[in-house]
Amino acid sequence: QVQLVESGGGLVQPGGSLRLSCTASERIPGLFVMGWFRQAPGKERELVAVITNGGETSYADSVKGRFTISKDYAKTTFFLQMNNLKPEDTAVYYCNRNPPRANMWGQGTQVTVSS
């Protein structure tokens, strides 16, 4: 079963940038949509970006123009470039297929935007 590990989070000031990575234990086969999700304490999980097998991308309105989702050719690593970060972006970020599969949730990576 494919397992995903998120990394790249940290503490950044408002207006700063971070690049998150999602590494798969093995190449993800077939046709699928990969998503980046985030969840702040006490809040519901939110889908922020998706990328299709063919490379088409879509974004939540709250991050459009600031975040970019991408993947490597081997489909072993997925990325989320986060620019012009705002305090409201603070959350734990996860990657998964979209719709998500219960057995593919990782530990997530913490993003904290604060001055």
PDB file of C-alpha atoms in Angstrom:
ATOM      1  CA  GLN A   1       0.000   0.000   0.000  1.00  0.00           C
ATOM      2  CA  VAL A   2       1.333   3.435  -0.915  1.00  0.00           C
ATOM      3  CA  GLN A   3       2.319   5.569   2.080  1.00  0.00           C
ATOM      4  CA  LEU A   4       2.835   9.332   1.987  1.00  0.00           C
ATOM      5  CA  VAL A   5       5.172  11.463   4.089  1.00  0.00           C
ATOM      6  CA  GLU A   6       4.846  15.247   4.216  1.00  0.00           C
ATOM      7  CA  SER A   7       7.765  17.572   4.959  1.00  0.00           C
ATOM      8  CA  GLY A   8       8.950  21.149   4.535  1.00  0.00           C
ATOM      9  CA  GLY A   9       6.788  22.966   7.046  1.00  0.00           C
ATOM     10  CA  GLY A  10       8.051  25.428   9.586  1.00  0.00           C
ATOM     11  CA  LEU A  11       7.725  28.888  11.075  1.00  0.00           C
ATOM     12  CA  VAL A  12       7.650  31.786   8.630  1.00  0.00           C
ATOM     13  CA  GLN A  13       6.799  35.476   8.842  1.00  0.00           C
ATOM     14  CA  PRO A  14       3.805  36.902   6.963  1.00  0.00           C
ATOM     15  CA  GLY A  15       4.739  37.430   3.328  1.00  0.00           C
ATOM     16  CA  GLY A  16       7.287  34.638   3.411  1.00  0.00           C
ATOM     17  CA  SER A  17       7.441  31.407   1.434  1.00  0.00           C
ATOM     18  CA  LEU A  18       7.652  27.674   2.078  1.00  0.00           C
ATOM     19  CA  ARG A  19       7.861  24.647  -0.203  1.00  0.00           C
ATOM     20  CA  LEU A  20       6.135  21.514   1.058  1.00  0.00           C
ATOM     21  CA  SER A  21       6.997  18.043  -0.203  1.00  0.00           C
ATOM     22  CA  CYS A  22       4.946  14.851  -0.229  1.00  0.00           C
ATOM     23  CA  THR A  23       7.021  11.725  -0.803  1.00  0.00           C
ATOM     24  CA  ALA A  24       5.388   8.430  -1.757  1.00  0.00           C
ATOM     25  CA  SER A  25       6.774   5.077  -0.676  1.00  0.00           C
ATOM     26  CA  GLU A  26       6.424   3.913  -4.268  1.00  0.00           C
ATOM     27  CA  ARG A  27       5.282   5.290  -7.605  1.00  0.00           C
ATOM     28  CA  ILE A  28       1.551   5.919  -7.645  1.00  0.00           C
ATOM     29  CA  PRO A  29       0.135   3.979 -10.598  1.00  0.00           C
ATOM     30  CA  GLY A  30      -2.742   4.696 -12.892  1.00  0.00           C
ATOM     31  CA  LEU A  31      -4.876   7.779 -13.321  1.00  0.00           C
ATOM     32  CA  PHE A  32      -5.574   9.816 -10.203  1.00  0.00           C
ATOM     33  CA  VAL A  33      -5.948  13.268  -8.725  1.00  0.00           C
ATOM     34  CA  MET A  34      -3.590  14.304  -5.919  1.00  0.00           C
ATOM     35  CA  GLY A  35      -4.541  16.975  -3.432  1.00  0.00           C
ATOM     36  CA  TRP A  36      -3.043  19.081  -0.685  1.00  0.00           C
ATOM     37  CA  PHE A  37      -5.265  19.525   2.363  1.00  0.00           C
ATOM     38  CA  ARG A  38      -4.896  21.592   5.515  1.00  0.00           C
ATOM     39  CA  GLN A  39      -6.510  21.584   8.930  1.00  0.00           C
ATOM     40  CA  ALA A  40      -6.235  24.226  11.634  1.00  0.00           C
ATOM     41  CA  PRO A  41      -7.015  23.414  15.296  1.00  0.00           C
ATOM     42  CA  GLY A  42     -10.756  23.190  15.833  1.00  0.00           C
ATOM     43  CA  LYS A  43     -11.466  23.617  12.120  1.00  0.00           C
ATOM     44  CA  GLU A  44     -12.585  21.210   9.417  1.00  0.00           C
ATOM     45  CA  ARG A  45     -10.106  19.883   6.889  1.00  0.00           C
ATOM     46  CA  GLU A  46      -9.907  22.041   3.764  1.00  0.00           C
ATOM     47  CA  LEU A  47      -8.824  21.069   0.259  1.00  0.00           C
ATOM     48  CA  VAL A  48      -6.470  23.775  -1.011  1.00  0.00           C
ATOM     49  CA  ALA A  49      -5.016  22.451  -4.283  1.00  0.00           C
ATOM     50  CA  VAL A  50      -5.282  19.495  -6.681  1.00  0.00           C
ATOM     51  CA  ILE A  51      -3.282  18.188  -9.621  1.00  0.00           C
ATOM     52  CA  THR A  52      -4.480  15.609 -12.149  1.00  0.00           C
ATOM     53  CA  ASN A  53      -2.508  12.765 -13.689  1.00  0.00           C
ATOM     54  CA  GLY A  54      -2.100  14.955 -16.758  1.00  0.00           C
ATOM     55  CA  GLY A  55      -0.814  17.910 -14.742  1.00  0.00           C
ATOM     56  CA  GLU A  56      -3.861  20.173 -14.672  1.00  0.00           C
ATOM     57  CA  THR A  57      -4.188  22.143 -11.429  1.00  0.00           C
ATOM     58  CA  SER A  58      -6.970  23.790  -9.443  1.00  0.00           C
ATOM     59  CA  TYR A  59      -6.923  25.862  -6.263  1.00  0.00           C
ATOM     60  CA  ALA A  60      -9.196  27.005  -3.494  1.00  0.00           C
ATOM     61  CA  ASP A  61     -10.100  30.675  -3.772  1.00  0.00           C
ATOM     62  CA  SER A  62      -8.277  31.399  -0.512  1.00  0.00           C
ATOM     63  CA  VAL A  63      -4.888  30.372  -1.963  1.00  0.00           C
ATOM     64  CA  LYS A  64      -5.316  31.070  -5.685  1.00  0.00           C
ATOM     65  CA  GLY A  65      -2.444  33.147  -7.020  1.00  0.00           C
ATOM     66  CA  ARG A  66      -0.251  32.375  -4.007  1.00  0.00           C
ATOM     67  CA  PHE A  67       0.144  28.561  -3.987  1.00  0.00           C
ATOM     68  CA  THR A  68       1.359  26.244  -6.756  1.00  0.00           C
ATOM     69  CA  ILE A  69       0.978  22.452  -6.766  1.00  0.00           C
ATOM     70  CA  SER A  70       3.331  20.306  -8.850  1.00  0.00           C
ATOM     71  CA  LYS A  71       4.795  16.805  -9.117  1.00  0.00           C
ATOM     72  CA  ASP A  72       7.895  15.074 -10.361  1.00  0.00           C
ATOM     73  CA  TYR A  73       7.921  12.949 -13.516  1.00  0.00           C
ATOM     74  CA  ALA A  74       8.241   9.666 -11.599  1.00  0.00           C
ATOM     75  CA  LYS A  75       5.143  10.463  -9.518  1.00  0.00           C
ATOM     76  CA  THR A  76       7.045   9.805  -6.305  1.00  0.00           C
ATOM     77  CA  THR A  77       7.054  13.369  -4.969  1.00  0.00           C
ATOM     78  CA  PHE A  78       4.449  16.114  -4.954  1.00  0.00           C
ATOM     79  CA  PHE A  79       5.036  19.733  -4.004  1.00  0.00           C
ATOM     80  CA  LEU A  80       3.169  22.758  -2.754  1.00  0.00           C
ATOM     81  CA  GLN A  81       4.960  26.069  -3.271  1.00  0.00           C
ATOM     82  CA  MET A  82       3.458  28.578  -0.850  1.00  0.00           C
ATOM     83  CA  ASN A  83       4.174  32.274  -1.435  1.00  0.00           C
ATOM     84  CA  ASN A  84       2.979  35.443   0.283  1.00  0.00           C
ATOM     85  CA  LEU A  85       1.932  33.443   3.319  1.00  0.00           C
ATOM     86  CA  LYS A  86      -0.686  34.864   5.654  1.00  0.00           C
ATOM     87  CA  PRO A  87      -1.422  34.075   9.326  1.00  0.00           C
ATOM     88  CA  GLU A  88      -4.664  32.386   8.250  1.00  0.00           C
ATOM     89  CA  ASP A  89      -2.575  29.833   6.320  1.00  0.00           C
ATOM     90  CA  THR A  90      -1.410  28.401   9.655  1.00  0.00           C
ATOM     91  CA  ALA A  91      -2.415  24.726   9.748  1.00  0.00           C
ATOM     92  CA  VAL A  92      -1.180  21.174   9.466  1.00  0.00           C
ATOM     93  CA  TYR A  93      -0.817  20.349   5.770  1.00  0.00           C
ATOM     94  CA  TYR A  94      -1.465  16.873   4.364  1.00  0.00           C
ATOM     95  CA  CYS A  95      -1.312  15.263   0.949  1.00  0.00           C
ATOM     96  CA  ASN A  96      -3.586  12.508  -0.295  1.00  0.00           C
ATOM     97  CA  ARG A  97      -5.526  11.446  -3.329  1.00  0.00           C
ATOM     98  CA  ASN A  98      -8.682  13.404  -4.041  1.00  0.00           C
ATOM     99  CA  PRO A  99     -11.119  12.083  -3.010  1.00  0.00           C
ATOM    100  CA  PRO A 100      -8.859  11.084  -0.077  1.00  0.00           C
ATOM    101  CA  ARG A 101      -8.245   7.481   0.884  1.00  0.00           C
ATOM    102  CA  ALA A 102      -8.373   6.735   4.599  1.00  0.00           C
ATOM    103  CA  ASN A 103      -5.260   4.558   4.620  1.00  0.00           C
ATOM    104  CA  MET A 104      -3.085   7.195   2.912  1.00  0.00           C
ATOM    105  CA  TRP A 105      -3.163   9.979   5.517  1.00  0.00           C
ATOM    106  CA  GLY A 106       0.303  10.770   6.857  1.00  0.00           C
ATOM    107  CA  GLN A 107       1.410  12.750   9.897  1.00  0.00           C
ATOM    108  CA  GLY A 108       1.230  16.060   8.054  1.00  0.00           C
ATOM    109  CA  THR A 109       3.628  18.979   8.314  1.00  0.00           C
ATOM    110  CA  GLN A 110       3.021  22.055  10.475  1.00  0.00           C
ATOM    111  CA  VAL A 111       2.993  25.475   8.836  1.00  0.00           C
ATOM    112  CA  THR A 112       2.964  28.443  11.202  1.00  0.00           C
ATOM    113  CA  VAL A 113       2.783  31.986   9.842  1.00  0.00           C
ATOM    114  CA  SER A 114       3.512  34.522  12.554  1.00  0.00           C
ATOM    115  CA  SER A 115       5.539  37.661  13.174  1.00  0.00           C
TER     116      SER A 115
END
